[in-house]
PDB file of C-alpha atoms and ligand atoms in Angstrom:
ATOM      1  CA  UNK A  91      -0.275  -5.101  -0.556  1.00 96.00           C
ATOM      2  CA  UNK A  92      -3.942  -4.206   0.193  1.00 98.00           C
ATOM      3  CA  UNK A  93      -3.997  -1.361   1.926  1.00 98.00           C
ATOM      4  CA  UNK A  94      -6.943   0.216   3.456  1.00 98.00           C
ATOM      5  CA  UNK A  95      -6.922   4.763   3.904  1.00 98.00           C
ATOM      6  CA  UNK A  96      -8.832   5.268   6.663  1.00 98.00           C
ATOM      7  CA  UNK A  97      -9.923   8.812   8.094  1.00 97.00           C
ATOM      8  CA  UNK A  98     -12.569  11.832   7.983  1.00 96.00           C
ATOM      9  CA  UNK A  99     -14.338  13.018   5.176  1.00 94.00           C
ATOM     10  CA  UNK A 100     -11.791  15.443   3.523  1.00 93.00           C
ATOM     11  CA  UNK A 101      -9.046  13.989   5.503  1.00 96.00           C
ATOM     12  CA  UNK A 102      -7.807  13.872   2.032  1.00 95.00           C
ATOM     13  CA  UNK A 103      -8.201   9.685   1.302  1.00 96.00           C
ATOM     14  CA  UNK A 104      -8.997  10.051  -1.971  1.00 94.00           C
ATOM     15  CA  UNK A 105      -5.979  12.530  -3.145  1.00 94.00           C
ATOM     16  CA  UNK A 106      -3.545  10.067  -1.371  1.00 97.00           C
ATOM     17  CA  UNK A 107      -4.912   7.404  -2.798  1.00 97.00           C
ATOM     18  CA  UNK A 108      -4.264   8.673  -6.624  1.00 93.00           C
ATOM     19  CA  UNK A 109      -0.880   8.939  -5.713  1.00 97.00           C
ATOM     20  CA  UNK A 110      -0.099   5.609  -4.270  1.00 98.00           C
ATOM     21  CA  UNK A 111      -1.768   4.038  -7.294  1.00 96.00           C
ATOM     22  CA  UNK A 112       1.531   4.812  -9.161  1.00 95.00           C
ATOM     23  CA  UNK A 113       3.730   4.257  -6.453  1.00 96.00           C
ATOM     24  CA  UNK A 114       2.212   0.992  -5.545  1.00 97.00           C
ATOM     25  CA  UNK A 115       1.009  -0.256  -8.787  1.00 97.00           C
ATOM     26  CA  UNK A 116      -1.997  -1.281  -7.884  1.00 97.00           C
ATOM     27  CA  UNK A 117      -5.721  -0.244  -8.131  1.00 97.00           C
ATOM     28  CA  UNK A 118      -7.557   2.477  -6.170  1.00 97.00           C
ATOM     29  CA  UNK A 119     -11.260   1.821  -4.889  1.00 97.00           C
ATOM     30  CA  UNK A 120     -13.758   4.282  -3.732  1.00 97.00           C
ATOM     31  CA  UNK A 121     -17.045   3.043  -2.440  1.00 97.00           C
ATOM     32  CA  UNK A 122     -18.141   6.702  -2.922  1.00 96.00           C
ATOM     33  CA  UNK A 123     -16.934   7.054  -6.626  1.00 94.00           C
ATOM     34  CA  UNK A 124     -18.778   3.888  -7.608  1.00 96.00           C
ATOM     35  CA  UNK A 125     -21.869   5.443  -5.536  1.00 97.00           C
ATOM     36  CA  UNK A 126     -21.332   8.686  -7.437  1.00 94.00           C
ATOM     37  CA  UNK A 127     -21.401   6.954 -11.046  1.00 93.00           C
ATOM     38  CA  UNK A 128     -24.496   4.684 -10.159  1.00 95.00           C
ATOM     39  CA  UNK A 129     -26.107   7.889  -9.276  1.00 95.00           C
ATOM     40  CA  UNK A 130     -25.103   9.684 -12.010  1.00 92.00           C
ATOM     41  CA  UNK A 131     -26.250   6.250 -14.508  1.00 95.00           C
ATOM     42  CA  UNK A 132     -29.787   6.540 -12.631  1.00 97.00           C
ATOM     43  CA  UNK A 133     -28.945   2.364 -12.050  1.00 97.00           C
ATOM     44  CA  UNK A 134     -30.940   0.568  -9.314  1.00 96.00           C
ATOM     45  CA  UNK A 135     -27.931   0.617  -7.051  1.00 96.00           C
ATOM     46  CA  UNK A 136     -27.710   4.242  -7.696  1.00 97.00           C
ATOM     47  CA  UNK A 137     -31.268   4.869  -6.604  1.00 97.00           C
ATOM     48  CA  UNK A 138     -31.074   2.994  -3.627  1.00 97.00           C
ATOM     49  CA  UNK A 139     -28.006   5.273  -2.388  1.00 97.00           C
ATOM     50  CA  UNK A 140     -28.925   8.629  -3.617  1.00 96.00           C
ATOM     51  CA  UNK A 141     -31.018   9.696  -0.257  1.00 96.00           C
ATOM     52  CA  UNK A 142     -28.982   8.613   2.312  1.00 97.00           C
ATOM     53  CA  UNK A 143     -25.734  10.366   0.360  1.00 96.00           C
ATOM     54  CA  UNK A 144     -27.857  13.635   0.018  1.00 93.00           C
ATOM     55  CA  UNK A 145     -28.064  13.248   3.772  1.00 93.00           C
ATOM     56  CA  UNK A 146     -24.758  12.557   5.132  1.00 93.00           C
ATOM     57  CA  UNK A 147     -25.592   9.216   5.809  1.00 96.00           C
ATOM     58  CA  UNK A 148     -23.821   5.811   5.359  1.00 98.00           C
ATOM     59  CA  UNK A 149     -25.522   3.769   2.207  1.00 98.00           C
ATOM     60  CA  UNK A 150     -26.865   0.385   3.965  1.00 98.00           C
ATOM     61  CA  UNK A 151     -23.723  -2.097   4.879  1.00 98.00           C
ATOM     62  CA  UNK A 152     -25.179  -5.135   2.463  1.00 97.00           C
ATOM     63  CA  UNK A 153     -25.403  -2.541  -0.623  1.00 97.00           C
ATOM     64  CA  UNK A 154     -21.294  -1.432  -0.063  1.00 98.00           C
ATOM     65  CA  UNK A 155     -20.886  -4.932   0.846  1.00 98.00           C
ATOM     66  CA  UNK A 156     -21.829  -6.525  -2.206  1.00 97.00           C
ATOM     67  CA  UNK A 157     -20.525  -3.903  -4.365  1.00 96.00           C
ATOM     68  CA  UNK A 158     -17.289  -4.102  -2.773  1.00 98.00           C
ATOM     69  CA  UNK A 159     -17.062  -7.498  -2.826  1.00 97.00           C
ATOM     70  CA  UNK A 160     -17.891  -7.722  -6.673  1.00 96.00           C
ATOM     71  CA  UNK A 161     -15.257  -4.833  -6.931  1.00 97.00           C
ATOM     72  CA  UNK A 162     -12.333  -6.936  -5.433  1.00 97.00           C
ATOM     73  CA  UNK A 163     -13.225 -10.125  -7.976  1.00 96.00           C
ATOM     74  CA  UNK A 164     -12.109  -8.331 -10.528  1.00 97.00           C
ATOM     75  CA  UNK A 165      -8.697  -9.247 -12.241  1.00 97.00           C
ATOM     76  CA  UNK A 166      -6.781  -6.113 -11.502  1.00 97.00           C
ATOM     77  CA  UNK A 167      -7.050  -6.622  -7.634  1.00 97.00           C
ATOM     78  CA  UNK A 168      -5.274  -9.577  -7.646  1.00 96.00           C
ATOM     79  CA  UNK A 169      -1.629  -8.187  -7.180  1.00 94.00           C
ATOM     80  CA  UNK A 170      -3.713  -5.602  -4.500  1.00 98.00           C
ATOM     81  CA  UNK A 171      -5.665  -2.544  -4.381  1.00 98.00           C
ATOM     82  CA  UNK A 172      -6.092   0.573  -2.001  1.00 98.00           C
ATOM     83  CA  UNK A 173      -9.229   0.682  -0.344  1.00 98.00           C
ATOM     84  CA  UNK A 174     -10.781   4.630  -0.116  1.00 98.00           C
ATOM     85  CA  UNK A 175     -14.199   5.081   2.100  1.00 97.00           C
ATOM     86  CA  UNK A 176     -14.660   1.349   2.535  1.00 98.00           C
ATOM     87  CA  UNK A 177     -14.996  -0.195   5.203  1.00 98.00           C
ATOM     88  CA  UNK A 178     -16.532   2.508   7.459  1.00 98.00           C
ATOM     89  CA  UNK A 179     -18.390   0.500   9.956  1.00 98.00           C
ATOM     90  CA  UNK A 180     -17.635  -2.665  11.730  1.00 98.00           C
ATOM     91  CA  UNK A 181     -19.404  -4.645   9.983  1.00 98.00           C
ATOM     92  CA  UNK A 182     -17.816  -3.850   6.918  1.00 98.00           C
ATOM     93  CA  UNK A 183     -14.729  -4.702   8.117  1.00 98.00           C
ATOM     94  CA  UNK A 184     -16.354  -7.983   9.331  1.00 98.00           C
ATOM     95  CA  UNK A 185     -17.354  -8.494   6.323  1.00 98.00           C
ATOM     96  CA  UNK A 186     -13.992  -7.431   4.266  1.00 98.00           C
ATOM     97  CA  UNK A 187     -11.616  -9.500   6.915  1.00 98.00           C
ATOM     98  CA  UNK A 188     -13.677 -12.878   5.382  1.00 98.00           C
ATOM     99  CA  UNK A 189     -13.414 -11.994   1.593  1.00 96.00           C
ATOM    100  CA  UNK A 190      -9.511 -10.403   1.556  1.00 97.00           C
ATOM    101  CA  UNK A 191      -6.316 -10.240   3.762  1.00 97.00           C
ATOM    102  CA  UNK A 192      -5.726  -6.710   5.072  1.00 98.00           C
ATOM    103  CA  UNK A 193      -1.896  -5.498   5.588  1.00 98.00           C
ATOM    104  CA  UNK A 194      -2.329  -2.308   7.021  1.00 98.00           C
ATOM    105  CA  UNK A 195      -4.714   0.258   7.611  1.00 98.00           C
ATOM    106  CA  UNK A 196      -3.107   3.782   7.317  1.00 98.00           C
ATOM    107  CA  UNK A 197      -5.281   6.753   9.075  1.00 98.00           C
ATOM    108  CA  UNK A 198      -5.210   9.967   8.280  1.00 98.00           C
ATOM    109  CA  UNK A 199      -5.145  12.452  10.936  1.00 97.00           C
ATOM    110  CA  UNK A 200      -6.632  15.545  10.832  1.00 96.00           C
ATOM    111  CA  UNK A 201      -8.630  17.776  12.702  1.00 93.00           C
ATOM    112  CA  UNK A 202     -12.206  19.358  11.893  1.00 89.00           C
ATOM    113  CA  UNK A 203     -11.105  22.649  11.440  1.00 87.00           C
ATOM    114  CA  UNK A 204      -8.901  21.799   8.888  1.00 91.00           C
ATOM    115  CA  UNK A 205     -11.455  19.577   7.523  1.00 91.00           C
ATOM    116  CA  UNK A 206     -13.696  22.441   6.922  1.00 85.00           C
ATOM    117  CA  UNK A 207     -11.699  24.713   5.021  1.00 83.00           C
ATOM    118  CA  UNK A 208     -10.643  21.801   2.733  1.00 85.00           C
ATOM    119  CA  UNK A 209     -14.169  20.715   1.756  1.00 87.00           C
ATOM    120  CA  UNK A 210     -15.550  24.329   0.794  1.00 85.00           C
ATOM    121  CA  UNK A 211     -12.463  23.695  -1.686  1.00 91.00           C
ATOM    122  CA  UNK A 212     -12.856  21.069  -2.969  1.00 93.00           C
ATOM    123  CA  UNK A 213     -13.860  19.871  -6.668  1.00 95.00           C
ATOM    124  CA  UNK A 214     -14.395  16.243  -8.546  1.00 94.00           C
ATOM    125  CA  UNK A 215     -14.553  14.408 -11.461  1.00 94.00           C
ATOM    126  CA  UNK A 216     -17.365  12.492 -11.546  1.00 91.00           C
ATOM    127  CA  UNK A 217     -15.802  10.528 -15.227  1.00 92.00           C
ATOM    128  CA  UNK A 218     -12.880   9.521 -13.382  1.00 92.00           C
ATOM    129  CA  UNK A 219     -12.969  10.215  -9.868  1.00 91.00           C
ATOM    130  CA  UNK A 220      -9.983  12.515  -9.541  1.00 93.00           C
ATOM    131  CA  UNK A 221     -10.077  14.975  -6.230  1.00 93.00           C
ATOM    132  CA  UNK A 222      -8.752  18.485  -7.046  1.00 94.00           C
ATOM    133  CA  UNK A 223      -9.012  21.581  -4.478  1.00 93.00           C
ATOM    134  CA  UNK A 224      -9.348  25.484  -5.489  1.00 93.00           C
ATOM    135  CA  UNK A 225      -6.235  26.498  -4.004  1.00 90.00           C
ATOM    136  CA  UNK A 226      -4.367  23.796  -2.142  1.00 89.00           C
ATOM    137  CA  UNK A 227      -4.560  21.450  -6.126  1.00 93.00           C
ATOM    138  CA  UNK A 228      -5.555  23.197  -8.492  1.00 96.00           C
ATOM    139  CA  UNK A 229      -6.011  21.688 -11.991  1.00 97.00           C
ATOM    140  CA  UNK A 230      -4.139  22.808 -14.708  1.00 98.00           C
ATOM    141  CA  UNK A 231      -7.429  24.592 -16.410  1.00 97.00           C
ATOM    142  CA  UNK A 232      -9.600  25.487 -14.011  1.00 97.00           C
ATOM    143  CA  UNK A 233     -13.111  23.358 -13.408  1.00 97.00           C
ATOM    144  CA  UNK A 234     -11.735  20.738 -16.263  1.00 98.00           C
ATOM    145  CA  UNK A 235     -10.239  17.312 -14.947  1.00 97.00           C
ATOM    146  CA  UNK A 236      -6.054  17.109 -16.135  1.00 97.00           C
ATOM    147  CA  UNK A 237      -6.878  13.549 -16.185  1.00 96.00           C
ATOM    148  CA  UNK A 238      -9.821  12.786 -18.387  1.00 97.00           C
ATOM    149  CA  UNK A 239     -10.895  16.175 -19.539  1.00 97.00           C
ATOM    150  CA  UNK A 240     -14.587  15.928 -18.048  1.00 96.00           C
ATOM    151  CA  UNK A 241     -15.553  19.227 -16.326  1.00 97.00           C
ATOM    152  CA  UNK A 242     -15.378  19.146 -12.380  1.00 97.00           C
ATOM    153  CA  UNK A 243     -18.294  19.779  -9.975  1.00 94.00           C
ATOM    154  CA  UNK A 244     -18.994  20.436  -6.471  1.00 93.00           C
ATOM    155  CA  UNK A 245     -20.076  17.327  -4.724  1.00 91.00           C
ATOM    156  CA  UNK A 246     -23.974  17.703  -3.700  1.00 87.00           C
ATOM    157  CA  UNK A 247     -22.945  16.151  -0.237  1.00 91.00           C
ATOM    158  CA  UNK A 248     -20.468  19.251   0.421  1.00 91.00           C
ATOM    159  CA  UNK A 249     -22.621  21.796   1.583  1.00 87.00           C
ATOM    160  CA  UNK A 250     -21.673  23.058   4.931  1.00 86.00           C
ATOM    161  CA  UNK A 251     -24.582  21.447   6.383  1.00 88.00           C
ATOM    162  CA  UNK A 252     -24.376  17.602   4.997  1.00 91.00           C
ATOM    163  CA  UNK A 253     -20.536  18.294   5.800  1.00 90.00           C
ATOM    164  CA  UNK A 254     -21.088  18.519   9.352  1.00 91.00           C
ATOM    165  CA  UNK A 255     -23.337  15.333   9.374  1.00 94.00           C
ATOM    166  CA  UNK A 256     -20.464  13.596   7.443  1.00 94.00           C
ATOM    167  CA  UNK A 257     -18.469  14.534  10.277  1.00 94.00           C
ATOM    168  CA  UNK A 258     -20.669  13.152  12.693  1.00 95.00           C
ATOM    169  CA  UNK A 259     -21.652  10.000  10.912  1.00 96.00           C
ATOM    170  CA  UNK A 260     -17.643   9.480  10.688  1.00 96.00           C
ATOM    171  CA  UNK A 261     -16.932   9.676  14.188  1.00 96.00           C
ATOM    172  CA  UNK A 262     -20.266   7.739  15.504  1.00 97.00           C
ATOM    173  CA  UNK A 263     -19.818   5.130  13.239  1.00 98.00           C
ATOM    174  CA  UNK A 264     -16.077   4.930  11.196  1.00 98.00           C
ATOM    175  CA  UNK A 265     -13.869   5.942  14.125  1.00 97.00           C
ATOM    176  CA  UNK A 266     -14.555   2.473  15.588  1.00 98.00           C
ATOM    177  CA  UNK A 267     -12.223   1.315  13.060  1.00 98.00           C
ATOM    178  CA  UNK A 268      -9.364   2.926  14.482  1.00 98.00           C
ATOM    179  CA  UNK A 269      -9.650   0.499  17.392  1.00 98.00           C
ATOM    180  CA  UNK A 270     -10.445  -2.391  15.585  1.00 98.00           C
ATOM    181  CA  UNK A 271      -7.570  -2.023  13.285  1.00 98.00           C
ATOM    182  CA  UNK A 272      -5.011  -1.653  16.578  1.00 98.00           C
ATOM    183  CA  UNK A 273      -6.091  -4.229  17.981  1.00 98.00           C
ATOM    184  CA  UNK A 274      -5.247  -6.415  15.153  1.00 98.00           C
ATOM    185  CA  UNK A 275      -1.683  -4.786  14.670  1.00 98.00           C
ATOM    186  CA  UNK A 276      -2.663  -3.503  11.346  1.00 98.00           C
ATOM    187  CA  UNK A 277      -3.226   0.456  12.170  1.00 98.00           C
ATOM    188  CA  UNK A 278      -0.428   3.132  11.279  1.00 98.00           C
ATOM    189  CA  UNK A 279      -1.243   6.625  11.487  1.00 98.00           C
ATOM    190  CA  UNK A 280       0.181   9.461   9.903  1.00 98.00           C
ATOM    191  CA  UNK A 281      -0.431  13.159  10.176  1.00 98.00           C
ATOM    192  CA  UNK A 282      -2.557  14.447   6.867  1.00 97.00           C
ATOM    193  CA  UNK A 283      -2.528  18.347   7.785  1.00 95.00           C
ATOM    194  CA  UNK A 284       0.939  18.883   6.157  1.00 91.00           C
ATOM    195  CA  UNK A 285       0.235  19.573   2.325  1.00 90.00           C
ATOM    196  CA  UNK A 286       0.270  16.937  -0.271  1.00 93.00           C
ATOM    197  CA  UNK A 287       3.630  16.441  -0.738  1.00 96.00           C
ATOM    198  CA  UNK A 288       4.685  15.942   2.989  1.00 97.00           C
ATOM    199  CA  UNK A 289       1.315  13.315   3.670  1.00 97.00           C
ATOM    200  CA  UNK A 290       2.513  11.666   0.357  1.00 98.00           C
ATOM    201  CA  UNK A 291       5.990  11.600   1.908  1.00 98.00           C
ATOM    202  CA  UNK A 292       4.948  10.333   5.545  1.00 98.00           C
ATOM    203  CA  UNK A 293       2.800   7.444   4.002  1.00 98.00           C
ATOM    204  CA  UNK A 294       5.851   6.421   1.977  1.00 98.00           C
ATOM    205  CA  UNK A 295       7.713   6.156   5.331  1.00 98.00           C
ATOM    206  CA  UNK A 296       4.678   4.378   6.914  1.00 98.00           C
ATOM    207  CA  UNK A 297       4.013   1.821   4.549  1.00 98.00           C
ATOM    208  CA  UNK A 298       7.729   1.157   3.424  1.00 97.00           C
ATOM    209  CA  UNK A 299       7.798   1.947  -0.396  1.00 95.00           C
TER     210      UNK A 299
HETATM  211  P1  LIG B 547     -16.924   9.395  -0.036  1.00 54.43           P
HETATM  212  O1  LIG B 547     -16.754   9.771  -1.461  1.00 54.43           O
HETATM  213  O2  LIG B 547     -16.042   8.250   0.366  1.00 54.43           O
HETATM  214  O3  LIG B 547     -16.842  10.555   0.906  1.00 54.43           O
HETATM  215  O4  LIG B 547     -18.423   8.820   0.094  1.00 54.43           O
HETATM  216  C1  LIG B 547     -19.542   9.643  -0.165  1.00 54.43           C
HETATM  217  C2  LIG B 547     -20.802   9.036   0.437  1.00 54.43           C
HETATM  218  O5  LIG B 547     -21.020   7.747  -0.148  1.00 54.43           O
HETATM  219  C3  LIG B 547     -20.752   8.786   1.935  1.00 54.43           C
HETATM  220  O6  LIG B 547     -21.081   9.942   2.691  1.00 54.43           O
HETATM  221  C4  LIG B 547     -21.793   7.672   2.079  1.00 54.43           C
HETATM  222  O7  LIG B 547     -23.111   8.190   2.000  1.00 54.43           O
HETATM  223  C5  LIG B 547     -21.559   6.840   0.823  1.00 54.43           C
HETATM  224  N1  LIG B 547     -20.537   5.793   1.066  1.00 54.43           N
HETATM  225  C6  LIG B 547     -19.312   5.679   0.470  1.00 54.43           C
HETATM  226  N2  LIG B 547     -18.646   4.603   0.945  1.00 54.43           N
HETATM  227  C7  LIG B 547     -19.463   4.028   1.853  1.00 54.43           C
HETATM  228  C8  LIG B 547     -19.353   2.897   2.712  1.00 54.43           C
HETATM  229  N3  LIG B 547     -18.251   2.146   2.731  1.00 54.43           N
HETATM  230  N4  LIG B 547     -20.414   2.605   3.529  1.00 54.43           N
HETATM  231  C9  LIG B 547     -21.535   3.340   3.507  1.00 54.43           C
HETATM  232  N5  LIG B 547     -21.697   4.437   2.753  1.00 54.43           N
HETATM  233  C10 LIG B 547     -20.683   4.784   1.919  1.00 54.43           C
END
């Protein structure tokens, strides 16, 4: 299946997402991890982003584009992937629609207020991309990854300020989707306010695993 996890900033994508990779089998792919590692490499794609991340903003579509597209070439996508902050414009999803076949887009619903609290929370891995909050998932020592061991960081782009123009960039230009994805039969939403467990649960139900 390729499955696309739409929603907010902090809707909590990226946590659902490491889940489903087991359940599912198949490979996860964050636009914003690969972003965050090109950054982190100082690489020409990397320096291209950096400023527009720092701001909030969406990197240009033909960077994500391209990136993407070289992303789902690679062996391991062939049996599927989950995509995680990509597409989030329509001409992303343009874009994607030529170069893959979409099953279902599954949005996450939750409010800003929620949204808020989570994001103060949360903590990364920048080695392996793994999404960890202070109190709702907590690692099992604290600021080191379970996964890969590197030590976790606040994201730049979560300051209360940048978080807020997240928001905004999400609904002027990502919430589009929502539409675009119904009217091609493809949308499901679930609510993602519930806790891990129960979103993990609903999306099960959703998707039919
Ligand atoms: P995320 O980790 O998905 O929240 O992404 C962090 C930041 O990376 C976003 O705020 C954007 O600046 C950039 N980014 C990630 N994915 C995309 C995308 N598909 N299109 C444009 N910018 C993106």
């Amino acid at each position: 299946m390729n499955l696309i996890l739409l929603g907010a900033p902090g809707a909590g994508k990226g946590t659902l997402a490491s889940y489903l990779i087991e359940k599912m089998g198949v490979p996860s792919i964050s636009t914003g991890n690969i972003l965050r590692e090109a950054i982190k490499n100082d690489t020409p794609l990397g320096r291209q982003a950096k400023d527009f991340m720092d701001a909030g903003q969406l990197v240009p579509d033909k960077l994500v584009i391209d990136l993407l597209e070289e992303r789902i070439a690679k062996r391991d996508c062939k049996s599927g992937f989950i995509l995680d902050g990509f597409p989030r414009t329509i001409p992303q999803a343009e874009a994607l629609d030529k170069i893959a076949n979409i099953d279902c887009a599954l949005s996450l619903d939750v409010p800003y207020e929620v949204i808020e609290k989570r994001m103060t929370g949360r903590r990364v891995c920048l080695r392996c991309g793994a999404t960890y909050h202070v109190v709702a998932n907590p690692p099992r020592v604290e600021g080191i990854c379970d996964i890969c061991g590197d030590k976790l960081i606040i994201r730049s782009d979560d300051q209360p300020d940048v978080v807020r123009r997240r928001q905004e960039t999400y609904h002027e230009q990502t919430e589009p989707l929502i539409d675009y994805y119904t009217a091609q039969g493809k949308l499901k939403t679930i609510d993602g306010t519930q806790g891990i467990r129960e979103t993990e649960k609903l999306a099960v139900q959703a998707l039919g695993l």
